[in-house]
Amino acid sequence: MTELMSSGIELMFAGMGIVFLFLTMLVFVINMMSGLILRYFPEEPALSMSVPVAVNSSSDTSYIAAITAAVHQYRSTH
Amino acid sequence: MTELMSSGIELMFAGMGIVFLFLTMLVFVINMMSGLILRYFPEEPALSMSVPVAVNSSSDTSYIAAITAAVHQYRSTH
Amino acid sequence: MTELMSSGIELMFAGMGIVFLFLTMLVFVINMMSGLILRYFPEEPALSMSVPVAVNSSSDTSYIAAITAAVHQYRSTH
Amino acid sequence: MENLISLWQSTGIYNFTAGQAFMMLIGFLLLFLAIKKGFEPLLLLPIGFGAILSNIPVAGISEEGGILYFLYYGIKLGIFPLLIFMGVGAMTDFGPMLANPKTLLLGAAAQVGIFASLIGALALNVIPGLEFTLKDAAAIGIIGGADGPTAIYVASKLAPDLLGAIAVAAYSYMALVPLIQPPIMRALTTEAERKIEMQQLRHVSKTEKIIFPLTLLLLSILLLPSATPLVGMFAFGNLMNACGVVERLSQTAQNELINIVTIFLGLAVGSKLSAEAFLQFKTLGILALGAIAFAIGTASGVMMAKLMNRFSDTPINPLIGAAGVSAVPMAARVANKIGLESNPHNFLLMHAMGPNVAGVIGSAVAAGVLLSLIK
Amino acid sequence: MENLISLWQSTGIYNFTAGQAFMMLIGFLLLFLAIKKGFEPLLLLPIGFGAILSNIPVAGISEEGGILYFLYYGIKLGIFPLLIFMGVGAMTDFGPMLANPKTLLLGAAAQVGIFASLIGALALNVIPGLEFTLKDAAAIGIIGGADGPTAIYVASKLAPDLLGAIAVAAYSYMALVPLIQPPIMRALTTEAERKIEMQQLRHVSKTEKIIFPLTLLLLSILLLPSATPLVGMFAFGNLMNACGVVERLSQTAQNELINIVTIFLGLAVGSKLSAEAFLQFKTLGILALGAIAFAIGTASGVMMAKLMNRFSDTPINPLIGAAGVSAVPMAARVANKIGLESNPHNFLLMHAMGPNVAGVIGSAVAAGVLLSLIK
Amino acid sequence: MENLISLWQSTGIYNFTAGQAFMMLIGFLLLFLAIKKGFEPLLLLPIGFGAILSNIPVAGISEEGGILYFLYYGIKLGIFPLLIFMGVGAMTDFGPMLANPKTLLLGAAAQVGIFASLIGALALNVIPGLEFTLKDAAAIGIIGGADGPTAIYVASKLAPDLLGAIAVAAYSYMALVPLIQPPIMRALTTEAERKIEMQQLRHVSKTEKIIFPLTLLLLSILLLPSATPLVGMFAFGNLMNACGVVERLSQTAQNELINIVTIFLGLAVGSKLSAEAFLQFKTLGILALGAIAFAIGTASGVMMAKLMNRFSDTPINPLIGAAGVSAVPMAARVANKIGLESNPHNFLLMHAMGPNVAGVIGSAVAAGVLLSLIK
Ligand code: NA
Ligand code: NA
Ligand code: NA
C-alpha cells in the first residue's frame, strides 16, 4: 500500500471519528440545553416571549415605522 | 496645560463655532428657500405637481410597465 | 481624404455589413427555429409545458417551500 | 486663529475653480432635467449627483480614497454595464420580435446612426482644436445605439476620458426621443403610409422564447465573439426570465441587483464629469454628433421600412422603423402615438416592440464590430 | 496517532488565549443585549457575531484570507458607512424640521457632547497608562454624535484601532437613550416647562423637500467640503426619496442595499473587537467618555431649548432639545414619552423629529470639522 | 479587404478549438438539464451559461479583463460560498432536529460517503494516467457531502483546478437524489422496516432555536476551529432568522443577497469549466466517485438507522437515514415518498428533516477535518 493510501485511510478514520465525536457531543449538548431551557425558561403561552422590539429597536430600522407613525399623526392634524 | 489640551480646546471652540455657524446659516437659507418656494412655486391642490413620469420615464425602468401593458393588449387580441 | 477618414469609412461599410449580415442571418435562423419548434414541439394547451419544478427543484430554493409545508403539517398535528 | 485661517483655507469658497463651479451647474442641470422634466431620471439623477460630488473642491470624493473612485472600478472593469445589461435582458420580452422576425432588419438599419456619427466625428477633425481619434469617434458613434449600458461599456473600453459626456448625451437623447423622432417620422412618411394597419402578431410559444437567447448567443459566438460579453450577459438575463425555472434569480436581476448597480453606475459615471474632461470644445462636438446619430438612425429605420414594404406582401407601417434605434420602450411608444394621430384605431405598440428590441441587438453587434476592429 | 496529536493541537481548546475567550464573552454579551434586551439588534447582533468569529483561535477568520478580513475593506475604504448613510438619508423625512427650522439650533447645541468628550479624552491622559492622541480623542468624541455611520466613518479615518470599541459604545448608548436621557431631562426642566404645548407644524410642500437636500449639500460644499462625503451621500439618499421619480432606487437604497451593507458592516466592525485592541484600559475610558458625551449632549440640547424660549415668541418645549443628539428616532420618542407624563394631551413626537434629524446634520458637520482640522 | 480578413480571423468559426466546442456542448447540456429536467436549476443554469461564456474563443470572458475573471475572485477568496451558506442557514429550521437530537447520528453516518470516495480517488491512482493528490482526493470526496456551498468552499481551497467538475458533479447528483437513493433504500430495508411509524415530534421552543446555533458554533470553536468559517456563517444566518429581532436582515440574507451571490457564483463556477481543466480522464473519475459517494452515504445513513433501532426504544424508520446525506430538502422528500409507498398514512417528511439538516452540519464538520489535516 502506498504511503498516500495509508494517509488517506488514516484520514478516513480520523475524519469519521471526529464527525461522530462531534455530532454525538452535539446530541448530548442539545439534550442538556433543551432540558435547561424547558426547565428554567419555559415558553410562556401566547406570544409573551417576543422581545418588545418595537419599543427600543434600532435607530436605523425603526425610522420607517416612527416616521410613518409620526407623519400619520401630523397629517391627521392638518 | 499641555499643548495637546490647548489644541483640544481650540478645536472645541472652532468646532462648536462652525456647527452653530453652519446650522444657523441653514436656518436662514431654509427660511429663504421656503419663502421663495411658497411664493413662486405654490403647491397646487391635489396631485398636480407630480411630474408625468409615466410618459417620458427611463428606458430601463419603464420596460416592465410598457411590456406588461403591451403584452396585455397583445394577449387580449388573441 | 485623410487616412483616418478612409479607415473610418471602411469601418462603416464593414460595420453596417456585419450588422445586416448578422441580423439577416438571425431572421433566417429564427424562422427555422420557430418552424422546427412549432412542428416538433408544439405548445400543448393549458400549462402542460411547465416543468414540474416544484418536484425536483434545487436544494437551496425549495427550502422555504419544503420547510413551510413541513412546518404546516407538523403544526397541524400539535 | 491659525485654526480659523486653516479652516477658511479649507472652505469650498476659498478653493473653488471656475471649472468646478461650472461642472456643478451641469450637475444641477441634470438633476433638474431628471426630476422636473422626467429625463431618464434613473440614470441622470445619480449621474448629476455624481457630477456635483466629484467637483467639490478639497473633498476629493472621486480621487483615490474617495467613494466615487472605488465605485468607478465597476465601470473600468466592465462589470456594472454588463450587470445592467443582464437585468435589461431579463426585462425584455422577445415575443413580438419572434412573431415577426423581419422587423430585425429595421433594428439593423437604425444602426446607420452609429456609423454616420463616427464618420461625422472624424470629419469634425478639420475644425482646428478638435482632434478625435478613431477610438474617440467610435465611442461617440455608439451614442447612436440609443442603449445606455452598451454606450457606457464601449466608451469605457475605447475612450474612458469621454465617458461622462457620452453617457450624458446618450441618456439625454434617449429622454428626448419623443421630441427628436416625430418630425423626422412625419417628414419621411405620407399620411397613407402612417395609416397602414399591420397584421395581428401570432402567438409565440414558451419554447421559442427559451431557445431564442441561446440562438442569438450562438450566432454571436460563431460570427462575432467580440460582441459576446454584451450579447452573452443580455442573453443570460433573458434566458433566466424566459425559462421560468429560476424565477427568483430573474426577479433579483431585474429588480434589486439592477437597482443597486444603477445607483453605483450613475454615481461613477458622474465622477467622470470633471472640468478638465468635460469643459472642452470636444464636448460640444459630442453633443451635436449624438443628436445627428439619433436623427439619422430614426431616418434609416423609417426608410428601411418603406423599402421593405416594396418587396413584402404583408404591409409594414414605416413608423415602426423609427423604433429600431432602441431607446426601449420610448421609441416604440412614439411610433404608437404618431400612428394613432393618423388612424385612431391603429395600435402599433406591439408591432414597434419588435424593431425596438431588435435595435438593442443591433447596437450590441455594432459594438462588437467596433471593439473588434479598432485596436 | 500523529494525526490525533495534530488534531488536538488544532482544537480551539488547545489554542485558546485568555484574551480571545474574554472577547468571545463580550461577543455573546452583545448578542444577549441585541436579542434579549433589544439593544440596536440590527447592528449589535452582527457586531457581536463578528466579535466571536474573529476571536476563534487557529481559524483566522479576520486575518488575511478570511472573510471578515475582506469585508473590512468596505469600512477601511469608507464605502460601507457612506452607503448606510445614503440609505438613512432615503429613510429620513425632513418635513418636521423644514416646518420649524429653528429647531436646527437644538441639533447644533447637542453636539457639545462631541467636543466635551474630546476634551475629556485628552484630560484622561493625566491617568498613567492612558495615552489618547488628538485623533483618538476626536474619534471617541464622535460617539457623542449618536449616529452609527458617522461614528464608524470618522473612527475608520482617525483611529481604526479604536473602531470596535467606539462602534460598540455608540450603538450601546443609542440603545440606552431611554435610560440615559430621562433623568437629565427631568432634572433640567420644571414641570411647567415640560407641559408646554407647541404650535401645530405647517404643511411642507414637496418642492421644499426636494430643494432641501440640495441646499444642505450646497452649504456644506461652500463652508465645509470635508463634511461632503457624509453630507453628500446622505443628501443623495434623501433626494432620491423626496423627488419621487426614482422610487425603485430609493426603495432599494433603504431596504435591500442597506440590509446587505448592514450585515457586512456589522461583521466587519466585530472583526475589530480583538483582544489586543479591546482589552485595554483605554476601552474603559472610551465607554465612560461615551456615556458622558450622551449626557452632555442631552443637557446642552435641553438648555439650548430653554435659552431659545427666552428669545422666541413661539413656545418650545425644552424636552425636544434632548432629541438634538440624534439617535433617530429613539430620542424623539423619549421626548414624546416624558412630555406625555406631564401632559397626557401633548404629543411632542413630530416636534422632536425636527431637532432629531437636525442632530444627524449637526454630527456630520462636526465630523467634517474633525476630519478637516486634525491632521 | 484587410478589414474583412481581419474580421474573418476574429470570428468564432475561425478560432474554435475542438475542446472549446465540446465544453460549450457541456454547457448546453447543463442548461438542458436545468431547464427541461429541473436539475437544480438555480445553480446549474448559471454554471452552464458560465461554461458557454468562458469557452468562447477570442472573447476572453474568463481571462483577465473579462467579467467572469473578476467574479471568480468571490470564490477564490471564499466569500461567495460562505455568503450562500449564511443564507442557507437563515432558511434552515432546526426544529425537527432539536425535537429528536439523536437523528444527528444519521447525519454523521452519511458522511462515510465523503471518506469512502476520498479513498476511492486514491485507489484510482493505480490506473495509469490518473494522478490524484491527497488534496484532490479530499476535494472529490466532499461531493459526498451533498452540499453545494461546502463542496465549492473546500474545492476552492484544496483543488481549484477541479472546482468546475466537482461543483457540476455535486449539483447534478443532488438533482439525481430521487433516482440514486430509492433503489439503495429499498435494497437495504424490509417492507416492515419501511412501514415503521415514528413518534410525533415535540414542540421546540423559540429559545431552543436561538440557543442552538450558538451551541453549535461553540462546539465547533472548541473542537474544530477549521470548520468555523463554514459553521460560523451558517450559524450566523440561522441565528438571524431564529432570534426574530433582525427580520429585515434575515429576509435579505435568504432572498436578495443569496440570489445575487448565486448568480455570481454560478457564472464563476462555470468559468472553471475550461477544456484544459475538464476534458481530462480525471473528470470521469470525479463523476464516478461522486456517484459512489452519494450511494455509500445513503447506505451508511440507512444502516446507521437500522443499528440505532437495535438499541433505541423509540422506533426509527430507517428510510430517514438516507436523508442524512443532506441534499436538503430533496433527500427528506425522497424518504417521505418511499415511506408513503409502504404505508400511505406515514408522513416521514418532518422526521427526515432532522437527519437532513444534521447532514449539513456533518459535512461542514468533515470539511473542517479535511481543511485542518491536509496541508
Ligand atoms: Na440600438
Ligand atoms: Na447627532
Ligand atoms: Na451533508
Short mmCIF file of C-alpha atoms in Angstrom, two decimals, chain D residues 17-367:
data_model
loop_
_atom_site.label_atom_id
_atom_site.label_comp_id
_atom_site.label_asym_id
_atom_site.label_seq_id
_atom_site.Cartn_x
_atom_site.Cartn_y
_atom_site.Cartn_z
CA THR D 17 -12.16 76.85 -9.51
CA ALA D 18 -14.38 78.22 -12.24
CA GLY D 19 -14.38 74.83 -13.94
CA GLN D 20 -15.62 73.05 -10.84
CA ALA D 21 -18.36 75.62 -10.33
CA PHE D 22 -19.45 75.23 -13.92
CA MET D 23 -19.48 71.42 -13.77
CA MET D 24 -21.53 71.63 -10.61
CA LEU D 25 -24.04 73.70 -12.50
CA ILE D 26 -24.12 70.97 -15.14
CA GLY D 27 -24.80 68.53 -12.32
CA PHE D 28 -27.69 70.64 -11.05
CA LEU D 29 -28.99 70.95 -14.61
CA LEU D 30 -29.02 67.17 -14.92
CA LEU D 31 -30.91 66.90 -11.63
CA PHE D 32 -33.41 69.47 -12.90
CA LEU D 33 -33.89 67.57 -16.16
CA ALA D 34 -34.25 64.28 -14.29
CA ILE D 35 -36.65 65.47 -11.61
CA LYS D 36 -38.64 68.23 -13.24
CA LYS D 37 -38.58 67.13 -16.87
CA GLY D 38 -38.54 63.38 -16.26
CA PHE D 39 -35.43 62.85 -18.44
CA GLU D 40 -34.32 59.26 -17.74
CA PRO D 41 -34.31 60.01 -14.02
CA LEU D 42 -32.99 56.59 -13.01
CA LEU D 43 -29.68 57.36 -14.63
CA LEU D 44 -29.50 61.13 -14.90
CA LEU D 45 -30.26 61.72 -11.23
CA PRO D 46 -27.32 59.63 -9.98
CA ILE D 47 -25.11 60.94 -12.79
CA GLY D 48 -25.98 64.52 -11.95
CA PHE D 49 -25.37 63.94 -8.27
CA GLY D 50 -22.11 62.19 -9.02
CA ALA D 51 -21.05 65.20 -11.09
CA ILE D 52 -21.73 67.52 -8.16
CA LEU D 53 -19.92 65.31 -5.66
CA SER D 54 -16.87 64.80 -7.83
CA ASN D 55 -16.40 68.53 -8.43
CA ILE D 56 -16.36 69.52 -4.79
CA PRO D 57 -13.00 71.14 -4.10
CA VAL D 58 -10.77 69.72 -1.33
CA ALA D 59 -13.10 66.77 -0.60
CA GLY D 60 -11.59 64.50 -3.28
CA ILE D 61 -14.63 62.24 -3.46
CA SER D 62 -13.62 60.97 -6.90
CA GLU D 63 -9.91 60.82 -6.12
CA GLU D 64 -8.07 57.90 -4.61
CA GLY D 65 -9.62 57.17 -1.23
CA GLY D 66 -12.99 58.67 -2.13
CA ILE D 67 -16.07 56.55 -2.61
CA LEU D 68 -16.63 57.51 -6.27
CA TYR D 69 -13.06 56.50 -7.06
CA PHE D 70 -13.78 52.98 -5.83
CA LEU D 71 -17.21 52.77 -7.45
CA TYR D 72 -15.65 53.70 -10.77
CA TYR D 73 -13.80 50.38 -10.76
CA GLY D 74 -17.13 48.72 -11.51
CA ILE D 75 -17.19 50.57 -14.82
CA LYS D 76 -13.46 50.36 -15.50
CA LEU D 77 -13.58 46.59 -15.19
CA GLY D 78 -16.73 46.47 -17.34
CA ILE D 79 -18.79 44.85 -14.59
CA PHE D 80 -21.55 47.40 -13.99
CA PRO D 81 -22.72 47.89 -17.60
CA LEU D 82 -22.77 44.14 -18.15
CA LEU D 83 -24.81 43.51 -15.00
CA ILE D 84 -27.29 46.19 -16.06
CA PHE D 85 -27.47 44.62 -19.49
CA MET D 86 -28.20 41.28 -17.82
CA GLY D 87 -31.07 42.88 -15.93
CA VAL D 88 -32.37 44.56 -19.09
CA GLY D 89 -32.22 41.17 -20.78
CA ALA D 90 -34.34 39.72 -18.01
CA MET D 91 -36.87 42.51 -18.53
CA THR D 92 -37.07 42.12 -22.29
CA ASP D 93 -39.83 40.16 -23.98
CA PHE D 94 -38.77 38.99 -27.43
CA GLY D 95 -42.27 37.74 -28.22
CA PRO D 96 -43.26 40.50 -30.65
CA MET D 97 -39.95 40.22 -32.49
CA LEU D 98 -40.17 36.45 -32.75
CA ALA D 99 -43.70 36.76 -34.11
CA ASN D 100 -42.42 38.95 -36.93
CA PRO D 101 -38.68 38.35 -37.31
CA LYS D 102 -38.17 40.51 -40.34
CA THR D 103 -38.55 43.55 -38.11
CA LEU D 104 -34.98 42.68 -37.10
CA LEU D 105 -33.91 44.39 -40.33
CA LEU D 106 -35.37 47.64 -39.04
CA GLY D 107 -33.21 47.25 -35.97
CA ALA D 108 -30.24 46.75 -38.29
CA ALA D 109 -30.96 49.78 -40.45
CA ALA D 110 -31.20 52.13 -37.49
CA GLN D 111 -27.56 51.40 -36.64
CA VAL D 112 -26.54 53.60 -39.56
CA GLY D 113 -26.78 56.36 -36.99
CA ILE D 114 -23.80 54.88 -35.18
CA PHE D 115 -21.50 54.78 -38.15
CA ALA D 116 -22.67 58.06 -39.64
CA SER D 117 -21.78 59.90 -36.46
CA LEU D 118 -18.49 58.01 -36.31
CA ILE D 119 -17.69 59.46 -39.75
CA GLY D 120 -19.04 62.79 -38.56
CA ALA D 121 -16.64 62.80 -35.63
CA LEU D 122 -13.71 62.14 -37.93
CA ALA D 123 -14.92 64.87 -40.28
CA LEU D 124 -15.02 67.34 -37.39
CA ASN D 125 -11.24 66.94 -37.17
CA VAL D 126 -10.98 69.59 -39.89
CA ILE D 127 -12.05 72.11 -37.26
CA PRO D 128 -8.87 73.37 -35.58
CA GLY D 129 -8.74 72.36 -31.94
CA LEU D 130 -10.80 69.22 -32.39
CA GLU D 131 -8.86 66.03 -32.56
CA PHE D 132 -10.87 62.84 -32.39
CA THR D 133 -9.01 59.56 -32.74
CA LEU D 134 -10.71 56.57 -34.31
CA LYS D 135 -11.39 55.23 -30.83
CA ASP D 136 -12.97 58.51 -29.78
CA ALA D 137 -15.08 58.56 -32.91
CA ALA D 138 -16.30 55.03 -32.35
CA ALA D 139 -17.18 55.75 -28.74
CA ILE D 140 -19.09 58.84 -29.84
CA GLY D 141 -20.85 56.93 -32.60
CA ILE D 142 -22.19 54.39 -30.15
CA ILE D 143 -24.41 57.13 -28.70
CA GLY D 144 -26.48 56.46 -31.81
CA GLY D 145 -27.10 52.97 -30.48
CA ALA D 146 -29.54 54.56 -28.02
CA ASP D 147 -28.62 51.99 -25.40
CA GLY D 148 -27.13 53.17 -22.13
CA PRO D 149 -25.23 50.09 -20.98
CA THR D 150 -23.81 49.41 -24.45
CA ALA D 151 -22.65 53.01 -24.81
CA ILE D 152 -21.03 53.01 -21.37
CA TYR D 153 -19.37 49.64 -21.96
CA VAL D 154 -17.88 50.69 -25.30
CA ALA D 155 -16.85 54.14 -24.09
CA SER D 156 -15.16 52.67 -21.01
CA LYS D 157 -13.09 50.42 -23.29
CA LEU D 158 -12.29 52.84 -26.11
CA ALA D 159 -12.39 56.35 -24.69
CA PRO D 160 -12.73 56.50 -20.90
CA ASP D 161 -12.00 60.23 -20.91
CA LEU D 162 -15.12 60.90 -22.94
CA LEU D 163 -17.25 58.54 -20.86
CA GLY D 164 -19.01 61.25 -18.89
CA ALA D 165 -20.02 63.29 -21.93
CA ILE D 166 -21.03 60.22 -23.91
CA ALA D 167 -23.20 58.79 -21.15
CA VAL D 168 -24.87 62.14 -20.55
CA ALA D 169 -25.51 62.57 -24.27
CA ALA D 170 -26.84 59.03 -24.66
CA TYR D 171 -29.32 59.26 -21.80
CA SER D 172 -30.35 62.82 -22.62
CA TYR D 173 -31.15 61.98 -26.22
CA MET D 174 -32.99 58.85 -25.15
CA ALA D 175 -35.13 61.08 -22.97
CA LEU D 176 -35.57 63.45 -25.93
CA VAL D 177 -36.74 60.72 -28.30
CA PRO D 178 -40.35 62.00 -28.12
CA LEU D 179 -39.08 65.37 -29.40
CA ILE D 180 -36.39 64.25 -31.86
CA GLN D 181 -38.19 61.49 -33.68
CA PRO D 182 -41.71 62.75 -34.61
CA PRO D 183 -40.69 65.50 -37.07
CA ILE D 184 -38.37 63.11 -38.89
CA MET D 185 -41.00 60.39 -38.95
CA ARG D 186 -43.61 62.77 -40.31
CA ALA D 187 -41.29 64.21 -42.92
CA LEU D 188 -40.35 60.84 -44.36
CA THR D 189 -43.79 59.25 -44.47
CA THR D 190 -47.05 60.04 -46.23
CA GLU D 191 -50.35 60.16 -44.40
CA ALA D 192 -51.36 56.97 -46.23
CA GLU D 193 -48.24 55.17 -45.02
CA ARG D 194 -48.83 56.24 -41.44
CA LYS D 195 -52.34 54.78 -41.68
CA ILE D 196 -51.15 51.32 -42.62
CA GLU D 197 -52.58 48.72 -40.29
CA MET D 198 -50.43 45.70 -39.59
CA GLN D 199 -51.42 42.06 -39.30
CA GLN D 200 -52.05 40.74 -35.83
CA LEU D 201 -48.98 39.08 -34.34
CA ARG D 202 -49.09 35.35 -33.91
CA HIS D 203 -48.75 33.76 -30.51
CA VAL D 204 -45.14 32.88 -29.64
CA SER D 205 -44.61 29.71 -27.64
CA LYS D 206 -42.59 29.48 -24.46
CA THR D 207 -40.13 27.10 -26.11
CA GLU D 208 -39.35 29.65 -28.80
CA LYS D 209 -38.66 32.26 -26.13
CA ILE D 210 -36.31 29.87 -24.35
CA ILE D 211 -34.43 28.86 -27.49
CA PHE D 212 -34.11 32.39 -28.86
CA PRO D 213 -31.49 33.81 -26.43
CA LEU D 214 -29.38 30.70 -26.98
CA THR D 215 -29.69 31.06 -30.74
CA LEU D 216 -28.70 34.69 -30.52
CA LEU D 217 -25.71 33.87 -28.38
CA LEU D 218 -24.63 31.05 -30.65
CA LEU D 219 -24.76 33.22 -33.74
CA SER D 220 -22.77 35.85 -31.92
CA ILE D 221 -20.18 33.28 -30.85
CA LEU D 222 -19.78 31.99 -34.38
CA LEU D 223 -19.68 35.34 -36.17
CA LEU D 224 -18.64 38.00 -33.72
CA PRO D 225 -17.09 36.82 -30.45
CA SER D 226 -16.14 40.38 -29.55
CA ALA D 227 -19.85 41.11 -29.03
CA THR D 228 -20.36 38.16 -26.71
CA PRO D 229 -19.68 39.91 -23.38
CA LEU D 230 -22.63 42.19 -24.13
CA VAL D 231 -24.79 39.72 -26.04
CA GLY D 232 -23.96 36.94 -23.60
CA MET D 233 -24.98 38.76 -20.45
CA PHE D 234 -28.10 40.04 -22.19
CA ALA D 235 -29.00 36.53 -23.37
CA PHE D 236 -28.29 35.15 -19.89
CA GLY D 237 -30.72 37.60 -18.32
CA ASN D 238 -33.29 36.87 -20.98
CA LEU D 239 -32.94 33.12 -20.56
CA MET D 240 -33.31 33.36 -16.78
CA ASN D 241 -36.61 35.10 -17.33
CA ALA D 242 -37.88 33.02 -20.25
CA CYS D 243 -37.09 29.59 -18.86
CA GLY D 244 -39.32 30.05 -15.82
CA VAL D 245 -37.31 27.74 -13.54
CA VAL D 246 -35.14 30.36 -11.86
CA GLU D 247 -37.82 32.92 -11.16
CA ARG D 248 -36.16 34.19 -8.00
CA LEU D 249 -32.86 34.86 -9.79
CA SER D 250 -34.65 36.57 -12.65
CA GLN D 251 -36.62 38.78 -10.28
CA THR D 252 -33.50 39.77 -8.40
CA ALA D 253 -31.65 40.51 -11.64
CA GLN D 254 -34.37 42.85 -12.85
CA ASN D 255 -35.06 44.50 -9.52
CA GLU D 256 -32.66 44.75 -6.59
CA LEU D 257 -29.47 43.92 -8.46
CA ILE D 258 -30.11 46.28 -11.35
CA ASN D 259 -31.18 48.99 -8.91
CA ILE D 260 -28.05 48.68 -6.81
CA VAL D 261 -25.83 48.67 -9.86
CA THR D 262 -27.73 51.60 -11.37
CA ILE D 263 -27.06 53.71 -8.28
CA PHE D 264 -23.38 52.82 -8.34
CA LEU D 265 -23.00 53.17 -12.11
CA GLY D 266 -24.77 56.52 -12.17
CA LEU D 267 -22.59 57.98 -9.43
CA ALA D 268 -19.47 56.57 -11.07
CA VAL D 269 -20.35 57.95 -14.49
CA GLY D 270 -20.95 61.30 -12.82
CA SER D 271 -17.47 61.13 -11.37
CA LYS D 272 -16.13 61.35 -14.92
CA LEU D 273 -17.81 64.73 -15.38
CA SER D 274 -14.74 66.67 -14.32
CA ALA D 275 -13.99 70.11 -15.64
CA GLU D 276 -10.82 69.00 -17.48
CA ALA D 277 -12.62 66.20 -19.28
CA PHE D 278 -15.95 67.88 -19.96
CA LEU D 279 -15.26 71.56 -20.47
CA GLN D 280 -13.69 71.09 -23.84
CA PHE D 281 -14.69 72.03 -27.31
CA LYS D 282 -14.93 68.26 -27.90
CA THR D 283 -17.99 68.01 -25.69
CA LEU D 284 -19.99 70.31 -27.95
CA GLY D 285 -18.97 68.08 -30.84
CA ILE D 286 -20.13 65.02 -28.95
CA LEU D 287 -23.49 66.56 -28.15
CA ALA D 288 -24.01 67.64 -31.78
CA LEU D 289 -22.94 64.26 -33.14
CA GLY D 290 -25.18 62.44 -30.69
CA ALA D 291 -28.21 64.36 -31.93
CA ILE D 292 -27.23 63.65 -35.54
CA ALA D 293 -26.81 59.97 -34.73
CA PHE D 294 -30.32 59.73 -33.28
CA ALA D 295 -31.80 61.59 -36.22
CA ILE D 296 -30.00 59.50 -38.85
CA GLY D 297 -30.83 56.28 -37.03
CA THR D 298 -34.51 57.24 -36.95
CA ALA D 299 -34.50 58.16 -40.62
CA SER D 300 -32.71 54.96 -41.65
CA GLY D 301 -35.19 52.86 -39.74
CA VAL D 302 -38.15 54.55 -41.41
CA MET D 303 -36.59 54.36 -44.86
CA MET D 304 -35.77 50.68 -44.38
CA ALA D 305 -39.39 50.01 -43.50
CA LYS D 306 -40.51 51.80 -46.66
CA LEU D 307 -38.04 49.77 -48.68
CA MET D 308 -39.25 46.53 -47.14
CA ASN D 309 -42.82 47.49 -47.99
CA ARG D 310 -41.84 47.41 -51.65
CA PHE D 311 -40.74 43.81 -51.50
CA SER D 312 -43.01 42.37 -48.86
CA ASP D 313 -46.62 41.34 -49.28
CA THR D 314 -47.52 41.85 -45.63
CA PRO D 315 -47.69 45.57 -45.03
CA ILE D 316 -45.34 47.32 -42.63
CA ASN D 317 -46.18 50.68 -41.16
CA PRO D 318 -42.97 52.68 -41.70
CA LEU D 319 -43.42 54.43 -38.36
CA ILE D 320 -42.28 51.31 -36.55
CA GLY D 321 -38.94 51.60 -38.35
CA ALA D 322 -38.12 54.54 -36.10
CA ALA D 323 -38.31 52.20 -33.11
CA GLY D 324 -35.26 50.41 -34.50
CA VAL D 325 -32.94 52.83 -32.72
CA SER D 326 -33.91 51.03 -29.48
CA ALA D 327 -34.35 53.58 -26.63
CA VAL D 328 -36.69 50.89 -25.32
CA PRO D 329 -39.62 51.34 -24.84
CA MET D 330 -39.84 55.06 -25.57
CA ALA D 331 -39.27 54.82 -29.30
CA ALA D 332 -41.95 52.16 -29.60
CA ARG D 333 -44.36 54.40 -27.75
CA VAL D 334 -43.55 57.30 -30.01
CA ALA D 335 -44.31 55.15 -33.07
CA ASN D 336 -47.59 54.13 -31.46
CA LYS D 337 -48.50 57.73 -30.68
CA ILE D 338 -47.76 59.10 -34.16
CA GLY D 339 -49.65 56.17 -35.65
CA LEU D 340 -52.71 56.93 -33.55
CA GLU D 341 -52.71 60.52 -34.80
CA SER D 342 -53.33 59.31 -38.35
CA ASN D 343 -55.51 56.36 -37.51
CA PRO D 344 -57.10 56.33 -34.06
CA HIS D 345 -57.78 52.61 -34.28
CA ASN D 346 -54.25 51.61 -35.18
CA PHE D 347 -52.27 50.41 -32.17
CA LEU D 348 -48.67 49.96 -33.30
CA LEU D 349 -47.10 49.44 -29.86
CA MET D 350 -46.64 45.68 -30.05
CA HIS D 351 -45.52 45.87 -33.68
CA ALA D 352 -42.97 48.52 -32.75
CA MET D 353 -41.61 46.42 -29.86
CA GLY D 354 -40.12 44.06 -32.46
CA PRO D 355 -37.74 46.56 -34.08
CA ASN D 356 -37.30 48.20 -30.68
CA VAL D 357 -35.69 45.15 -29.07
CA ALA D 358 -34.00 44.31 -32.38
CA GLY D 359 -32.29 47.68 -32.04
CA VAL D 360 -30.75 46.52 -28.76
CA ILE D 361 -29.28 43.51 -30.55
CA GLY D 362 -28.21 45.68 -33.46
CA SER D 363 -26.23 48.05 -31.31
CA ALA D 364 -24.62 45.23 -29.36
CA VAL D 365 -23.49 43.78 -32.70
CA ALA D 366 -22.23 47.16 -33.83
CA ALA D 367 -20.40 47.49 -30.52
#
